[in-house]
mmCIF file of C-alpha atoms in Angstrom:
data_model
loop_
_atom_site.group_PDB
_atom_site.id
_atom_site.type_symbol
_atom_site.label_atom_id
_atom_site.label_comp_id
_atom_site.label_asym_id
_atom_site.label_seq_id
_atom_site.Cartn_x
_atom_site.Cartn_y
_atom_site.Cartn_z
ATOM 1 C CA UNK A 769 81.232 97.411 93.505
ATOM 2 C CA UNK A 770 81.219 96.956 97.270
ATOM 3 C CA UNK A 771 84.663 96.340 98.635
ATOM 4 C CA UNK A 772 85.036 93.967 101.614
ATOM 5 C CA UNK A 773 88.074 94.454 103.855
ATOM 6 C CA UNK A 774 89.016 91.782 106.265
ATOM 7 C CA UNK A 775 91.578 92.081 109.179
ATOM 8 C CA UNK A 776 93.814 90.673 110.064
ATOM 9 C CA UNK A 777 94.986 88.878 106.967
ATOM 10 C CA UNK A 778 96.557 86.215 109.179
ATOM 11 C CA UNK A 779 96.795 85.336 112.862
ATOM 12 C CA UNK A 780 98.474 82.935 115.039
ATOM 13 C CA UNK A 781 96.524 81.375 118.027
ATOM 14 C CA UNK A 782 96.589 78.363 120.224
ATOM 15 C CA UNK A 783 93.869 75.762 121.012
ATOM 16 C CA UNK A 784 91.481 77.257 123.463
ATOM 17 C CA UNK A 785 92.134 80.904 122.443
ATOM 18 C CA UNK A 786 89.310 83.299 121.729
ATOM 19 C CA UNK A 787 89.713 84.638 118.135
ATOM 20 C CA UNK A 788 88.108 87.618 116.552
ATOM 21 C CA UNK A 789 88.045 88.487 112.903
ATOM 22 C CA UNK A 790 86.534 91.698 111.484
ATOM 23 C CA UNK A 791 85.284 92.657 108.033
ATOM 24 C CA UNK A 792 84.268 96.057 106.840
ATOM 25 C CA UNK A 793 81.983 96.829 103.881
ATOM 26 C CA UNK A 794 82.715 99.998 101.685
ATOM 27 C CA UNK A 795 79.066 100.845 102.024
ATOM 28 C CA UNK A 796 76.024 99.768 104.043
ATOM 29 C CA UNK A 797 74.818 96.226 103.380
ATOM 30 C CA UNK A 798 72.287 95.704 106.179
ATOM 31 C CA UNK A 799 72.618 92.142 107.382
ATOM 32 C CA UNK A 800 73.159 90.600 103.856
ATOM 33 C CA UNK A 801 76.511 89.279 105.089
ATOM 34 C CA UNK A 802 78.142 85.802 105.568
ATOM 35 C CA UNK A 803 81.239 84.109 106.900
ATOM 36 C CA UNK A 804 82.830 80.973 105.271
ATOM 37 C CA UNK A 805 85.576 78.599 106.476
ATOM 38 C CA UNK A 806 87.912 77.048 103.974
ATOM 39 C CA UNK A 807 90.376 74.254 104.819
ATOM 40 C CA UNK A 808 93.338 73.635 102.608
ATOM 41 C CA UNK A 809 92.328 71.813 99.286
ATOM 42 C CA UNK A 810 88.626 72.057 100.204
ATOM 43 C CA UNK A 811 85.686 74.163 99.052
ATOM 44 C CA UNK A 812 84.448 76.998 101.258
ATOM 45 C CA UNK A 813 81.870 76.037 103.879
ATOM 46 C CA UNK A 814 79.067 78.300 105.057
ATOM 47 C CA UNK A 815 79.361 79.233 108.731
ATOM 48 C CA UNK A 816 77.100 82.199 109.350
ATOM 49 C CA UNK A 817 74.704 84.111 107.283
ATOM 50 C CA UNK A 818 72.444 87.123 107.859
ATOM 51 C CA UNK A 819 75.388 88.344 109.802
ATOM 52 C CA UNK A 820 74.678 86.360 112.895
ATOM 53 C CA UNK A 821 72.676 83.122 111.983
ATOM 54 C CA UNK A 822 74.583 79.905 112.335
ATOM 55 C CA UNK A 823 74.403 77.541 109.388
ATOM 56 C CA UNK A 824 72.875 74.125 110.381
ATOM 57 C CA UNK A 825 75.540 71.956 111.851
ATOM 58 C CA UNK A 826 78.042 74.580 112.721
ATOM 59 C CA UNK A 827 79.286 74.498 116.381
ATOM 60 C CA UNK A 828 78.079 77.121 118.734
ATOM 61 C CA UNK A 829 81.628 78.360 119.394
ATOM 62 C CA UNK A 830 81.286 80.298 116.233
ATOM 63 C CA UNK A 831 79.294 83.457 116.425
ATOM 64 C CA UNK A 832 78.776 86.543 114.194
ATOM 65 C CA UNK A 833 77.706 90.120 114.920
ATOM 66 C CA UNK A 834 77.299 93.452 113.099
ATOM 67 C CA UNK A 835 75.160 95.179 110.618
ATOM 68 C CA UNK A 836 75.586 98.036 108.092
ATOM 69 C CA UNK A 837 79.283 98.169 107.411
ATOM 70 C CA UNK A 838 81.161 96.524 110.286
ATOM 71 C CA UNK A 839 81.033 92.816 111.115
ATOM 72 C CA UNK A 840 82.795 90.395 113.402
ATOM 73 C CA UNK A 841 83.334 86.640 113.579
ATOM 74 C CA UNK A 842 84.225 85.230 117.078
ATOM 75 C CA UNK A 843 85.489 81.782 117.720
ATOM 76 C CA UNK A 844 84.979 81.462 121.470
ATOM 77 C CA UNK A 845 87.456 78.529 122.100
ATOM 78 C CA UNK A 846 89.674 77.623 119.134
ATOM 79 C CA UNK A 847 89.758 73.842 118.314
ATOM 80 C CA UNK A 848 92.230 72.052 116.081
ATOM 81 C CA UNK A 849 89.892 71.780 113.214
ATOM 82 C CA UNK A 850 89.259 75.488 113.243
ATOM 83 C CA UNK A 851 92.746 76.202 111.792
ATOM 84 C CA UNK A 852 91.680 77.301 108.316
ATOM 85 C CA UNK A 853 91.149 80.483 106.223
ATOM 86 C CA UNK A 854 87.986 82.447 106.869
ATOM 87 C CA UNK A 855 86.262 84.727 104.253
ATOM 88 C CA UNK A 856 83.546 87.247 104.489
ATOM 89 C CA UNK A 857 80.979 87.981 101.902
ATOM 90 C CA UNK A 858 78.191 90.505 101.066
ATOM 91 C CA UNK A 859 75.200 89.388 99.038
ATOM 92 C CA UNK A 860 73.309 92.725 99.270
ATOM 93 C CA UNK A 861 73.913 93.874 95.702
ATOM 94 C CA UNK A 862 75.493 92.804 92.545
ATOM 95 C CA UNK A 863 78.263 91.786 92.124
ATOM 96 C CA UNK A 864 78.489 89.642 95.204
ATOM 97 C CA UNK A 865 81.970 90.280 96.757
ATOM 98 C CA UNK A 866 84.236 88.609 99.145
ATOM 99 C CA UNK A 867 86.871 89.683 101.673
ATOM 100 C CA UNK A 868 90.523 88.790 101.056
ATOM 101 C CA UNK A 869 90.558 86.048 103.779
ATOM 102 C CA UNK A 870 92.068 85.514 107.233
ATOM 103 C CA UNK A 871 94.393 82.677 107.645
ATOM 104 C CA UNK A 872 94.214 81.278 111.236
ATOM 105 C CA UNK A 873 97.439 79.427 112.046
ATOM 106 C CA UNK A 874 98.763 77.466 115.008
ATOM 107 C CA UNK B 1049 71.639 65.627 101.173
ATOM 108 C CA UNK B 1050 72.571 68.472 98.825
ATOM 109 C CA UNK B 1051 75.355 67.410 96.376
ATOM 110 C CA UNK B 1052 76.949 69.536 93.716
ATOM 111 C CA UNK B 1053 79.523 67.920 91.511
ATOM 112 C CA UNK B 1054 81.538 70.034 89.038
ATOM 113 C CA UNK B 1055 83.265 68.628 85.939
ATOM 114 C CA UNK B 1056 84.692 69.817 82.662
ATOM 115 C CA UNK B 1057 87.817 71.668 83.860
ATOM 116 C CA UNK B 1058 91.141 71.324 82.181
ATOM 117 C CA UNK B 1059 93.956 73.024 80.261
ATOM 118 C CA UNK B 1060 92.894 75.391 77.384
ATOM 119 C CA UNK B 1061 94.794 77.872 75.263
ATOM 120 C CA UNK B 1062 94.049 81.530 75.350
ATOM 121 C CA UNK B 1063 91.180 82.437 73.084
ATOM 122 C CA UNK B 1064 89.689 78.986 73.477
ATOM 123 C CA UNK B 1065 86.482 77.672 75.039
ATOM 124 C CA UNK B 1066 85.359 75.284 77.684
ATOM 125 C CA UNK B 1067 82.144 74.181 79.210
ATOM 126 C CA UNK B 1068 81.804 73.360 82.905
ATOM 127 C CA UNK B 1069 79.016 71.270 84.295
ATOM 128 C CA UNK B 1070 77.548 70.956 87.752
ATOM 129 C CA UNK B 1071 75.352 68.011 88.577
ATOM 130 C CA UNK B 1072 72.980 68.810 91.346
ATOM 131 C CA UNK B 1073 71.050 66.369 93.683
ATOM 132 C CA UNK B 1074 69.250 66.239 96.910
ATOM 133 C CA UNK B 1075 67.063 69.260 96.410
ATOM 134 C CA UNK B 1076 64.509 70.781 94.025
ATOM 135 C CA UNK B 1077 66.763 72.288 91.466
ATOM 136 C CA UNK B 1078 64.327 74.564 89.814
ATOM 137 C CA UNK B 1079 63.492 76.228 93.089
ATOM 138 C CA UNK B 1080 66.906 77.592 93.668
ATOM 139 C CA UNK B 1081 69.164 80.365 92.292
ATOM 140 C CA UNK B 1082 72.484 78.749 91.196
ATOM 141 C CA UNK B 1083 75.837 80.530 91.032
ATOM 142 C CA UNK B 1084 79.381 80.091 89.793
ATOM 143 C CA UNK B 1085 82.284 81.393 91.906
ATOM 144 C CA UNK B 1086 86.024 81.140 91.072
ATOM 145 C CA UNK B 1087 89.090 81.247 93.264
ATOM 146 C CA UNK B 1088 92.584 82.092 92.449
ATOM 147 C CA UNK B 1089 95.589 82.453 94.918
ATOM 148 C CA UNK B 1090 96.203 85.962 93.720
ATOM 149 C CA UNK B 1091 92.669 87.392 93.416
ATOM 150 C CA UNK B 1092 90.850 85.201 96.073
ATOM 151 C CA UNK B 1093 87.184 84.421 95.600
ATOM 152 C CA UNK B 1094 85.276 86.100 92.717
ATOM 153 C CA UNK B 1095 81.626 85.663 91.952
ATOM 154 C CA UNK B 1096 81.294 84.771 88.257
ATOM 155 C CA UNK B 1097 77.527 84.583 87.416
ATOM 156 C CA UNK B 1098 74.088 83.430 88.359
ATOM 157 C CA UNK B 1099 71.108 81.597 87.099
ATOM 158 C CA UNK B 1100 67.915 82.569 88.903
ATOM 159 C CA UNK B 1101 65.176 80.048 89.658
ATOM 160 C CA UNK B 1102 62.082 78.989 87.722
ATOM 161 C CA UNK B 1103 59.940 81.601 89.327
ATOM 162 C CA UNK B 1104 62.424 84.266 88.012
ATOM 163 C CA UNK B 1105 62.481 82.601 84.505
ATOM 164 C CA UNK B 1106 65.959 81.408 85.040
ATOM 165 C CA UNK B 1107 67.291 84.859 84.184
ATOM 166 C CA UNK B 1108 71.014 85.478 84.477
ATOM 167 C CA UNK B 1109 73.540 87.960 85.972
ATOM 168 C CA UNK B 1110 77.364 88.191 85.322
ATOM 169 C CA UNK B 1111 80.331 89.780 86.797
ATOM 170 C CA UNK B 1112 81.777 92.526 84.574
ATOM 171 C CA UNK B 1113 84.961 90.659 84.069
ATOM 172 C CA UNK B 1114 83.192 87.773 82.219
ATOM 173 C CA UNK B 1115 80.176 89.377 80.804
ATOM 174 C CA UNK B 1116 79.901 88.837 77.020
ATOM 175 C CA UNK B 1117 82.317 85.869 77.224
ATOM 176 C CA UNK B 1118 80.614 83.413 79.695
ATOM 177 C CA UNK B 1119 77.056 82.121 79.655
ATOM 178 C CA UNK B 1120 75.364 80.457 82.635
ATOM 179 C CA UNK B 1121 72.623 78.019 81.770
ATOM 180 C CA UNK B 1122 70.745 75.041 83.188
ATOM 181 C CA UNK B 1123 68.998 71.816 82.181
ATOM 182 C CA UNK B 1124 66.317 71.227 84.658
ATOM 183 C CA UNK B 1125 65.617 67.757 83.080
ATOM 184 C CA UNK B 1126 69.110 66.768 83.912
ATOM 185 C CA UNK B 1127 69.350 68.756 87.274
ATOM 186 C CA UNK B 1128 72.516 70.340 85.744
ATOM 187 C CA UNK B 1129 74.043 73.853 85.757
ATOM 188 C CA UNK B 1130 76.516 74.912 82.961
ATOM 189 C CA UNK B 1131 79.173 77.475 82.460
ATOM 190 C CA UNK B 1132 80.087 78.041 78.887
ATOM 191 C CA UNK B 1133 83.285 79.995 78.708
ATOM 192 C CA UNK B 1134 84.471 81.456 75.434
ATOM 193 C CA UNK B 1135 87.455 83.750 74.533
ATOM 194 C CA UNK B 1136 89.325 82.553 77.569
ATOM 195 C CA UNK B 1137 92.101 84.651 78.926
ATOM 196 C CA UNK B 1138 95.089 83.592 81.172
ATOM 197 C CA UNK B 1139 93.420 85.551 84.007
ATOM 198 C CA UNK B 1140 90.446 83.131 83.932
ATOM 199 C CA UNK B 1141 92.689 80.468 85.354
ATOM 200 C CA UNK B 1142 91.049 79.387 88.639
ATOM 201 C CA UNK B 1143 89.107 76.682 90.494
ATOM 202 C CA UNK B 1144 85.536 77.074 89.639
ATOM 203 C CA UNK B 1145 82.820 76.205 92.128
ATOM 204 C CA UNK B 1146 79.101 75.628 91.664
ATOM 205 C CA UNK B 1147 77.075 77.097 94.500
ATOM 206 C CA UNK B 1148 73.450 76.863 95.592
ATOM 207 C CA UNK B 1149 71.850 79.990 96.828
ATOM 208 C CA UNK B 1150 69.227 79.888 99.551
ATOM 209 C CA UNK B 1151 65.910 81.690 99.513
ATOM 210 C CA UNK B 1152 67.341 84.700 101.345
ATOM 211 C CA UNK B 1153 70.247 84.773 98.876
ATOM 212 C CA UNK B 1154 73.019 83.484 101.090
ATOM 213 C CA UNK B 1155 75.387 80.779 99.708
ATOM 214 C CA UNK B 1156 74.541 77.590 101.570
ATOM 215 C CA UNK B 1157 76.158 74.734 99.520
ATOM 216 C CA UNK B 1158 79.434 74.525 97.490
ATOM 217 C CA UNK B 1159 80.581 71.889 95.094
ATOM 218 C CA UNK B 1160 84.230 70.550 95.363
ATOM 219 C CA UNK B 1161 85.471 72.705 92.471
ATOM 220 C CA UNK B 1162 86.995 72.021 89.019
ATOM 221 C CA UNK B 1163 90.351 73.597 87.948
ATOM 222 C CA UNK B 1164 90.523 75.556 84.681
ATOM 223 C CA UNK B 1165 93.947 76.488 83.429
ATOM 224 C CA UNK B 1166 94.286 78.897 80.641
ATOM 225 C CA UNK B 1167 97.856 78.739 79.117
ATOM 226 C CA UNK B 1168 99.670 78.292 75.916
#
């Protein structure tokens, strides 16, 4: 199975901050990579797929980059509604696997 | 608007069975792969299984942890996806999500989830 390692596991930030979360795959996955946001008590929500394509309706302050094994999610200016947990995922091969999550706290 | 609504969760004893349902609407159900994903506080998000689309004859794939115990199926006439779970173990306790898979295989829509608790 492909292991997805996210860092950090949690971070504290303020409104307006630039935030970067990284994810590393244990083997190359091309661009078959996604980021999800999950607010407490809610289902995950797709943010980015194909490593860098924004899901429809997602604000442009979110961006993704990377390919192969190393990927990054950037929030350019953190907003109050962005305080949540973020997960990475590879869908290049079975089984689909997820990172452990990054909790973004105030 | 895509809607996925899960139901069927609850409390079940170890060794028991449960069937989850996912009612889909707002899209052509037969065109899409559909997955089940579960989430626990301890193990995070775990992919459970897949039903491919009509073009791929609705074939299935499973995670090793559930293979031989869980079955993913669908009723196209009812626009519903199912997860039959047998020989349940305490470690199957989780929130189970129904997920729509886009044509390039990314997960684009999630249901609200249904809680399954396996405990004596």
